[in-house]
Every structure is written in C-alpha cells, then in structure tokens.
PDB file of C-alpha atoms and ligand atoms in Angstrom:
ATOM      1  CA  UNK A   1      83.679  67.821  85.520  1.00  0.00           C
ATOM      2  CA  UNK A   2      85.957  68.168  88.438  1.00  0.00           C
ATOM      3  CA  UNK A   3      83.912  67.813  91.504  1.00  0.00           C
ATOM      4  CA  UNK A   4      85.691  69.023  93.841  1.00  0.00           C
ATOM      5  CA  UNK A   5      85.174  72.499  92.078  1.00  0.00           C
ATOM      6  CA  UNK A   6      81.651  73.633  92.505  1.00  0.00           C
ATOM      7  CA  UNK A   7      79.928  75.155  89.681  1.00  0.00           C
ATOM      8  CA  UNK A   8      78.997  78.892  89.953  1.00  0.00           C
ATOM      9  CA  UNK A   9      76.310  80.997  88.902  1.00  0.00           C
ATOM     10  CA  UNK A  10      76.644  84.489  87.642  1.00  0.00           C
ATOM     11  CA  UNK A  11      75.278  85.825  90.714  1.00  0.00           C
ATOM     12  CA  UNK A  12      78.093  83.879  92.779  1.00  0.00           C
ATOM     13  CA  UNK A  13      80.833  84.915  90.107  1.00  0.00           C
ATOM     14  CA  UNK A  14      81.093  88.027  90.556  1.00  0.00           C
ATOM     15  CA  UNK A  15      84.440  89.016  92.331  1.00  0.00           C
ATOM     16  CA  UNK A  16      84.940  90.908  95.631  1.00  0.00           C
ATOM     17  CA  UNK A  17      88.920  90.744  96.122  1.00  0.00           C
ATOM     18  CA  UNK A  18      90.803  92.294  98.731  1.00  0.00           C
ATOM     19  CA  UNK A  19      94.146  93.681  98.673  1.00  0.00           C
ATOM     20  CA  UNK A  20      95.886  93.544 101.916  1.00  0.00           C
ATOM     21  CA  UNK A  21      99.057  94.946 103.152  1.00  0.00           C
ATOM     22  CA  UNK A  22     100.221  97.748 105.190  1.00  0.00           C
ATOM     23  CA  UNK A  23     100.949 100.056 102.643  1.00  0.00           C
ATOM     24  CA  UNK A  24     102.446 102.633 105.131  1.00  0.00           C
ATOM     25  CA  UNK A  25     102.808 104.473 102.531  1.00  0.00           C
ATOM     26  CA  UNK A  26     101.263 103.963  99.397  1.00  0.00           C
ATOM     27  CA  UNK A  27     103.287 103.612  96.357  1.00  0.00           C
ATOM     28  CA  UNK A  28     102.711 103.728  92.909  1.00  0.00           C
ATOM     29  CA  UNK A  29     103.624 100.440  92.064  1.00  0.00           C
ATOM     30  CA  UNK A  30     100.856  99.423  94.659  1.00  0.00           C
ATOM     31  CA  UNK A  31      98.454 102.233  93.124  1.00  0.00           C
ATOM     32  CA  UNK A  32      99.316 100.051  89.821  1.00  0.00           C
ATOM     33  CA  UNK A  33      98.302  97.119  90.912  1.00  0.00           C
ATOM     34  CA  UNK A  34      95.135  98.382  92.379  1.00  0.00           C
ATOM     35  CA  UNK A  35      94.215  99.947  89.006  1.00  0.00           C
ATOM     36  CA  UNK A  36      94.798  96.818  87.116  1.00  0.00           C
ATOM     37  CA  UNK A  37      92.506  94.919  89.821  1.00  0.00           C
ATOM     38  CA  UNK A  38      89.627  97.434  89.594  1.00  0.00           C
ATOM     39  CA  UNK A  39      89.491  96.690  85.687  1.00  0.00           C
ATOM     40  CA  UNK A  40      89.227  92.767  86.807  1.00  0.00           C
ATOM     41  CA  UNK A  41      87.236  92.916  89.900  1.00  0.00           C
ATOM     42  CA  UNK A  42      83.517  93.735  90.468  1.00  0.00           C
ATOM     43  CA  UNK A  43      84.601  95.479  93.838  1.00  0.00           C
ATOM     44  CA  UNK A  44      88.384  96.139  95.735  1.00  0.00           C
ATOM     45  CA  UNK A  45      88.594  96.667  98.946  1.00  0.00           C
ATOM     46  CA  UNK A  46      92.029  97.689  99.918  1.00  0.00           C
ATOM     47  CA  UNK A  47      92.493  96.594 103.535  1.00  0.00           C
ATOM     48  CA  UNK A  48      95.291  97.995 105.454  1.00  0.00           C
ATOM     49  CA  UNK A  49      96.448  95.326 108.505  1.00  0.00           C
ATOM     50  CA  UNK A  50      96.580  97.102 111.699  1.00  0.00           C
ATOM     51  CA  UNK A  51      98.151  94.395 114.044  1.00  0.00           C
ATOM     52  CA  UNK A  52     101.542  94.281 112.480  1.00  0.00           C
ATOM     53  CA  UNK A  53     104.601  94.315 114.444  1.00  0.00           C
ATOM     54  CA  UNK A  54     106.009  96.736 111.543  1.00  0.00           C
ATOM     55  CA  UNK A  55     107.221  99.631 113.572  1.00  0.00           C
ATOM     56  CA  UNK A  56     104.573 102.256 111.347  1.00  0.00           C
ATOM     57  CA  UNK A  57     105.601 105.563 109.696  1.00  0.00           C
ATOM     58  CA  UNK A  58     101.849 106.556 109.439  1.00  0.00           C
ATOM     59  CA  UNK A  59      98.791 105.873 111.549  1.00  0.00           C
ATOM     60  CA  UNK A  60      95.527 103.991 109.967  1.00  0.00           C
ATOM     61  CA  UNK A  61      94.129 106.824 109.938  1.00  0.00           C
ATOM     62  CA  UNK A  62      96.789 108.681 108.164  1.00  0.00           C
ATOM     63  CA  UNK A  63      96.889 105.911 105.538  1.00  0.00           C
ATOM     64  CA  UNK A  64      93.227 105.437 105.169  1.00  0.00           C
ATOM     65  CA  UNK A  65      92.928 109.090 104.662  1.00  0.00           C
ATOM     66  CA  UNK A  66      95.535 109.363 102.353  1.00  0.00           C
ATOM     67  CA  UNK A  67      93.914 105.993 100.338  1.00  0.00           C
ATOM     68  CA  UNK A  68      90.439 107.061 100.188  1.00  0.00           C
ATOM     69  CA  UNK A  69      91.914 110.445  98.603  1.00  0.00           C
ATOM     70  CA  UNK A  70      93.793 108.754  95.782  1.00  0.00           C
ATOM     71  CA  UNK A  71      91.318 105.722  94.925  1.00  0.00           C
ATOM     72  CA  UNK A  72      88.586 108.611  94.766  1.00  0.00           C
ATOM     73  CA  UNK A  73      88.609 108.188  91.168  1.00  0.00           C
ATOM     74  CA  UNK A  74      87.927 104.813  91.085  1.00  0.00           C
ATOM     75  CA  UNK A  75      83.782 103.538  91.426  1.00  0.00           C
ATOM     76  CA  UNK A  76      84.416 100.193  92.743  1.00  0.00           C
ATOM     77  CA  UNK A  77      87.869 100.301  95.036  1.00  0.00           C
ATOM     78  CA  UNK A  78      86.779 101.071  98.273  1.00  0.00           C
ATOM     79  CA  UNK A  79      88.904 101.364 101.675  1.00  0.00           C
ATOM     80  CA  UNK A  80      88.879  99.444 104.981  1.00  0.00           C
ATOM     81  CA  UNK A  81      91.211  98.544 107.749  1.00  0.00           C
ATOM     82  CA  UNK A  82      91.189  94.987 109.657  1.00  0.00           C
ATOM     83  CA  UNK A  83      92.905  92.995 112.073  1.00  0.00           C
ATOM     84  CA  UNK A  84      92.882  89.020 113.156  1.00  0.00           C
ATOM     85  CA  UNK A  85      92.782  86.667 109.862  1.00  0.00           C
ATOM     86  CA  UNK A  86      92.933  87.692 106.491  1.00  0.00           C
ATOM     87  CA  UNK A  87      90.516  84.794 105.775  1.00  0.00           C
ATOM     88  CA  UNK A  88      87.783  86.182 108.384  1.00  0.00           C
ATOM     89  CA  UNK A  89      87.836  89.586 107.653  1.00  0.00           C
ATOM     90  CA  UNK A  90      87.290  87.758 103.625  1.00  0.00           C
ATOM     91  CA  UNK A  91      84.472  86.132 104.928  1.00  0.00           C
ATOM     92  CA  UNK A  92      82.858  89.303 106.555  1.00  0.00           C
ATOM     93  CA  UNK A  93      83.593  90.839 103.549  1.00  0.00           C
ATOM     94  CA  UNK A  94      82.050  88.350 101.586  1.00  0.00           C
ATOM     95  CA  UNK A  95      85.141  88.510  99.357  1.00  0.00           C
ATOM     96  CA  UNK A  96      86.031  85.690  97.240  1.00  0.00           C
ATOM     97  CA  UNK A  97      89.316  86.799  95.963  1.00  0.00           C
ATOM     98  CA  UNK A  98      92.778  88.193  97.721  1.00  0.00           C
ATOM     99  CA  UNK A  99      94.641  90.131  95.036  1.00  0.00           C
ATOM    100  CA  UNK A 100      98.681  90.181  95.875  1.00  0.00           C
ATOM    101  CA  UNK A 101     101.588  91.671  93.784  1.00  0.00           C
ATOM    102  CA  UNK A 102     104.788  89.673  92.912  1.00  0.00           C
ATOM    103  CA  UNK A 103     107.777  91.917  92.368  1.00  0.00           C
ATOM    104  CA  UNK A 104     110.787  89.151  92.383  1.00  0.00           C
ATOM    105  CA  UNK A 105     111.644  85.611  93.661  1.00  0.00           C
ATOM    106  CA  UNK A 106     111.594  86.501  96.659  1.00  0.00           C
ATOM    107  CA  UNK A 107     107.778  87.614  96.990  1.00  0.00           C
ATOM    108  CA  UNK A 108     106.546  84.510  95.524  1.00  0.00           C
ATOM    109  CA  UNK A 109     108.464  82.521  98.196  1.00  0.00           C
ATOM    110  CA  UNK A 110     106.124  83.595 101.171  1.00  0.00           C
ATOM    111  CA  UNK A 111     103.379  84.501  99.065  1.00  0.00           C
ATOM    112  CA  UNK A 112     103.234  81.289  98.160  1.00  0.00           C
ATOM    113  CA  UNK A 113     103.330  80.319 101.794  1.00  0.00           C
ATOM    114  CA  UNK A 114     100.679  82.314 102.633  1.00  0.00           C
ATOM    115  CA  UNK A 115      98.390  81.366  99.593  1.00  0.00           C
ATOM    116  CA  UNK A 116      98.366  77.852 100.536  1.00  0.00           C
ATOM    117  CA  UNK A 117      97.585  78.859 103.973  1.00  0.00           C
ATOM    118  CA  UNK A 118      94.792  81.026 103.356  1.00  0.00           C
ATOM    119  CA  UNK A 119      93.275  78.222 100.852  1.00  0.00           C
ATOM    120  CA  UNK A 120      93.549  75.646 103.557  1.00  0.00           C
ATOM    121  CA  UNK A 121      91.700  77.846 106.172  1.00  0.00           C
ATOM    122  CA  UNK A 122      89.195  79.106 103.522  1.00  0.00           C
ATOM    123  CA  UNK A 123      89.163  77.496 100.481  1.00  0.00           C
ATOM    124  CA  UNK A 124      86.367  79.445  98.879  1.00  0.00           C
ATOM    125  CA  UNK A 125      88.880  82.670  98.449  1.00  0.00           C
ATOM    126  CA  UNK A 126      91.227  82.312  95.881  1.00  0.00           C
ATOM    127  CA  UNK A 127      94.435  84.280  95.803  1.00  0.00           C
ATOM    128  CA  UNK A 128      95.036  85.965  92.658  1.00  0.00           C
ATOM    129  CA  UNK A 129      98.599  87.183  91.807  1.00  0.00           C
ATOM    130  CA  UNK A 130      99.318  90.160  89.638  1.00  0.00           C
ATOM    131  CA  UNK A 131     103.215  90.476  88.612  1.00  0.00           C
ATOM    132  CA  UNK A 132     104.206  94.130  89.260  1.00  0.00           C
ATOM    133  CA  UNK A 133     104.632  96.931  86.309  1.00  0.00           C
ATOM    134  CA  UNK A 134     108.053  96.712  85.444  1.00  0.00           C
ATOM    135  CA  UNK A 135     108.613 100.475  86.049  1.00  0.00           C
ATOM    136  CA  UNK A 136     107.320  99.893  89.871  1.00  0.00           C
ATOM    137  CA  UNK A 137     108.850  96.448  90.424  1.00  0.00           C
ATOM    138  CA  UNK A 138     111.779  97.404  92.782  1.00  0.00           C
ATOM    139  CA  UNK A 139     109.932  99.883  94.970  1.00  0.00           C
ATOM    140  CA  UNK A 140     108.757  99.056  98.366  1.00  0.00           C
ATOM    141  CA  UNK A 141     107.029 101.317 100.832  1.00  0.00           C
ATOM    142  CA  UNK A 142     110.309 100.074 103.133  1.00  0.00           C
ATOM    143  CA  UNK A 143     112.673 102.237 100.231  1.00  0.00           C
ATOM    144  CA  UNK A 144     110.578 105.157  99.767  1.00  0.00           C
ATOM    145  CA  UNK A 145     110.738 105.673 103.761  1.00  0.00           C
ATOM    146  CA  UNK A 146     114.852 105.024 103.662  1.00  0.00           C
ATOM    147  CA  UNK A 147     115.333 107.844 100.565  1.00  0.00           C
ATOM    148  CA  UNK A 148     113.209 109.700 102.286  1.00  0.00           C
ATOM    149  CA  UNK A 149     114.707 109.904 105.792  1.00  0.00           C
ATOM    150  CA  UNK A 150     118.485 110.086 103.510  1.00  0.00           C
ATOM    151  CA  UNK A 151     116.901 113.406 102.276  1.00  0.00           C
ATOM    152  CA  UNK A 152     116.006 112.025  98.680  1.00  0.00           C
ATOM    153  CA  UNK A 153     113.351 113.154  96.180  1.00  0.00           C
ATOM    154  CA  UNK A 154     110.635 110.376  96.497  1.00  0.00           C
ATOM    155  CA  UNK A 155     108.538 112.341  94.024  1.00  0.00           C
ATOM    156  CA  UNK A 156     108.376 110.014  91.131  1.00  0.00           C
ATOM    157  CA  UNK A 157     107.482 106.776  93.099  1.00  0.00           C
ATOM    158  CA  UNK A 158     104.306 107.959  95.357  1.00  0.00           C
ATOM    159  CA  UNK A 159     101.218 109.510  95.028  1.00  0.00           C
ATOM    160  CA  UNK A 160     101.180 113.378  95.366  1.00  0.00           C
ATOM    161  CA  UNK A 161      98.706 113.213  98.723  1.00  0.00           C
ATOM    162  CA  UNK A 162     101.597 110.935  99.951  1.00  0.00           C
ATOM    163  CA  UNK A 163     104.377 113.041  98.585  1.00  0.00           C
ATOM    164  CA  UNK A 164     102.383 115.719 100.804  1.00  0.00           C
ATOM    165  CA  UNK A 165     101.944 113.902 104.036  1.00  0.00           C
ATOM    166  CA  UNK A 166     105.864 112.592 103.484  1.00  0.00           C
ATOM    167  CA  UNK A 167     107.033 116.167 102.873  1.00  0.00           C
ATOM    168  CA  UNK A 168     105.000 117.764 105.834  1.00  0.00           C
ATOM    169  CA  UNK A 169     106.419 114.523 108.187  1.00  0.00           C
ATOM    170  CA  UNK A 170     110.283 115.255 107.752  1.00  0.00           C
ATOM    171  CA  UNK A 171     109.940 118.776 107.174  1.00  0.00           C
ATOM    172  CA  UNK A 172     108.585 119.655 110.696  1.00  0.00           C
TER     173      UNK A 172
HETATM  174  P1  LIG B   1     103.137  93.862 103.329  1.00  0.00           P
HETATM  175  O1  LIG B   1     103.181  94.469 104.670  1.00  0.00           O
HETATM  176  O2  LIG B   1     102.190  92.719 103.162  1.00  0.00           O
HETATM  177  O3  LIG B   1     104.502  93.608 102.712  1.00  0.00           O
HETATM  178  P2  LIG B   1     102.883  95.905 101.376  1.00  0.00           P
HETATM  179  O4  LIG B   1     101.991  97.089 101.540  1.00  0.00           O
HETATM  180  O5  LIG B   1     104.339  96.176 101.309  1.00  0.00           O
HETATM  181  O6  LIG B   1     102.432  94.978 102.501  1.00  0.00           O
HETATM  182  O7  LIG B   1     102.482  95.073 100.074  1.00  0.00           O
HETATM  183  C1  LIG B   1     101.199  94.586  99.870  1.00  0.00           C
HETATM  184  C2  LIG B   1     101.155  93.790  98.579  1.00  0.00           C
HETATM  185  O8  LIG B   1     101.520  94.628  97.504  1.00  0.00           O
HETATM  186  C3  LIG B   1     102.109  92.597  98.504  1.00  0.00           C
HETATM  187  O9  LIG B   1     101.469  91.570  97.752  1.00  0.00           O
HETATM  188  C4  LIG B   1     103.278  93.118  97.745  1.00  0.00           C
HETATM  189  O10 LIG B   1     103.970  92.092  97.058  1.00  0.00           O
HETATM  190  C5  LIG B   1     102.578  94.047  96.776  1.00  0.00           C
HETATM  191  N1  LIG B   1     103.460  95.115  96.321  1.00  0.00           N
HETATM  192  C6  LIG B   1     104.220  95.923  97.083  1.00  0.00           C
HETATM  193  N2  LIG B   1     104.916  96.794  96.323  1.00  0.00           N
HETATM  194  C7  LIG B   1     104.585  96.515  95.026  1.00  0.00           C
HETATM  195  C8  LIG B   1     104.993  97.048  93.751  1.00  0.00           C
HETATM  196  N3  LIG B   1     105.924  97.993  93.657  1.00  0.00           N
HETATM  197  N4  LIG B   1     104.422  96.526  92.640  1.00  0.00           N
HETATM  198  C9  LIG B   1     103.519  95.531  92.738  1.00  0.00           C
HETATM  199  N5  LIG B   1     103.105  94.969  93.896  1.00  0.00           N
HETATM  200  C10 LIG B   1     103.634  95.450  95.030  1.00  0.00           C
END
C-alpha cells in the first residue's frame, strides 16, 4: 500500500468536481465536456471566475443565466460563480475533483502548470483532464466572439440560448 495515498470509504469517494473557466460564452465543445463529466461525477458544479482580467463579452449574470438554462437538463450539474483561489472555493465546495478540457499541446502546457499548483496548495483535489470531442477541439469561446463580431454564422458551435443572447448583442 502506498501510504502516502489515504484509503477512502464510499462515503468519501464520491466525486464533487468543478469545472472552472470563464466560459464567456459557452460553447459546445465546453457543453461536451460537461456532459461527459456529469456521467462520471456524483455532482458538477460549473464555476464561472469572475476576477479575470479577460476584457468580458457577457456579465456573470448573463452567463450564469444563460448556463443554468442549458444544464437544466442535467440532475447533478449545478451553477456557481467564484473568485480568489480555485483551491478555496474547492474546499467550500467540498469538491474533490477539478475537471479541465485539453484541446491541443498547447492546453496541456499551462494546464499542467496549474495542476501541479493546485495539488501543491490542496492536495486532496485532484485535477481530472478530459481530451476534447474531436468535432469541438478547435473552438474557443475567444473564436466564436471573433466570427461573430466578422459577421459569421456561429450557429453550429454554441448553444441556442447563447446563439440568442449573441444574436440580440450585435444585432442592437
Ligand atoms: P479559461 O478562461 O480558463 O480559458 P474557458 O472557458 O475558455 O476558460 O475554458 C475552460 C476549460 O474548458 C479549459 O480547461 C479549457 O481547456 C476547456 N475547453 C475550452 N474549450 C473547449 C473545447 N472546445 N473542448 C473541450 N474543452 C474545452
């Protein structure tokens, strides 16, 4: 036995994971992710980070809104907001998981960064990395807001309450 691994119960096993970002807006490749971590997870909480220095497209509000509408389906994904450290808003959450999407190379670079962070300031969450759909793995919330503002159809790569809220943003 490796003792530097304590041994769980069933009680303690079950997951909470969170899935941060900023997600301004939601895409379906992060909708895909979040529907392959529902079927692996006891309970999701999809956290959107409010102290970014990301110039936003939407409020928290606007996103929240827009988040609780599309993971209304789902029983066990549930939405929050939170600022300061990942790690403390895990621990108020009493989550023991952070769920994060690779898309390329370059993801795993700082996620990797930011895994071994998070382990070293709070060991008892482990990071858990999904690799993105293939048919999602090149869009980014960043490219949906560029086609967008070009005058492109986004259509295929959101979800229609964000097609909505996109449409009613740059039609005004
Ligand atoms: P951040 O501000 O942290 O970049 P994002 O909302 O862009 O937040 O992304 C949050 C998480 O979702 C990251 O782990 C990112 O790699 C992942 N992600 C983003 N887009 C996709 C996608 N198309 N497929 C799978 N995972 C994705």
């Amino acid at each position: 036995m490796f003792a530097a691994i304590p041994l769980m119960t069933s009680q303690q096993r079950r997951t909470t994971a969170i899935y941060p970002g900023s997600f301004d807006p939601l895409t379906n490749g992060h909708l895909d992710l979040i529907a392959r971590g529902s079927r692996l997870f006891s309970h999701l909480i999809v956290a959107v980070l409010t102290n970014t220095h990301k110039q936003a497209l939407f409020s928290v509000d606007e996103r929240l809104e827009m988040m609780r509408d599309v993971f209304s389906p789902f029983e066990n994904v549930e939405v929050d907001s939170f600022d300061g450290l990942l790690v403390d808003f895990a621990e108020k959450r009493k989550a023991n998981a952070i769920l994060r999407g690779i898309r390329a190379i370059s993801d795993y670079e700082t996620e990797l960064q930011m895994a071994h962070l998070n382990r070293r300031l709070r060991p008892a969450t482990e990071t858990v990395f999904l690799l993105a759909n293939e048919q999602y793995a090149f869009v980014s919330s960043r490219m949906i807001k560029e086609v967008i503002m070009l005058g492109g159809d986004v259509g295929q790569f959101v979800p229609e309450p964000v097609l909505r809220a996109l449409r009613s943003k740059f039609t005004s």
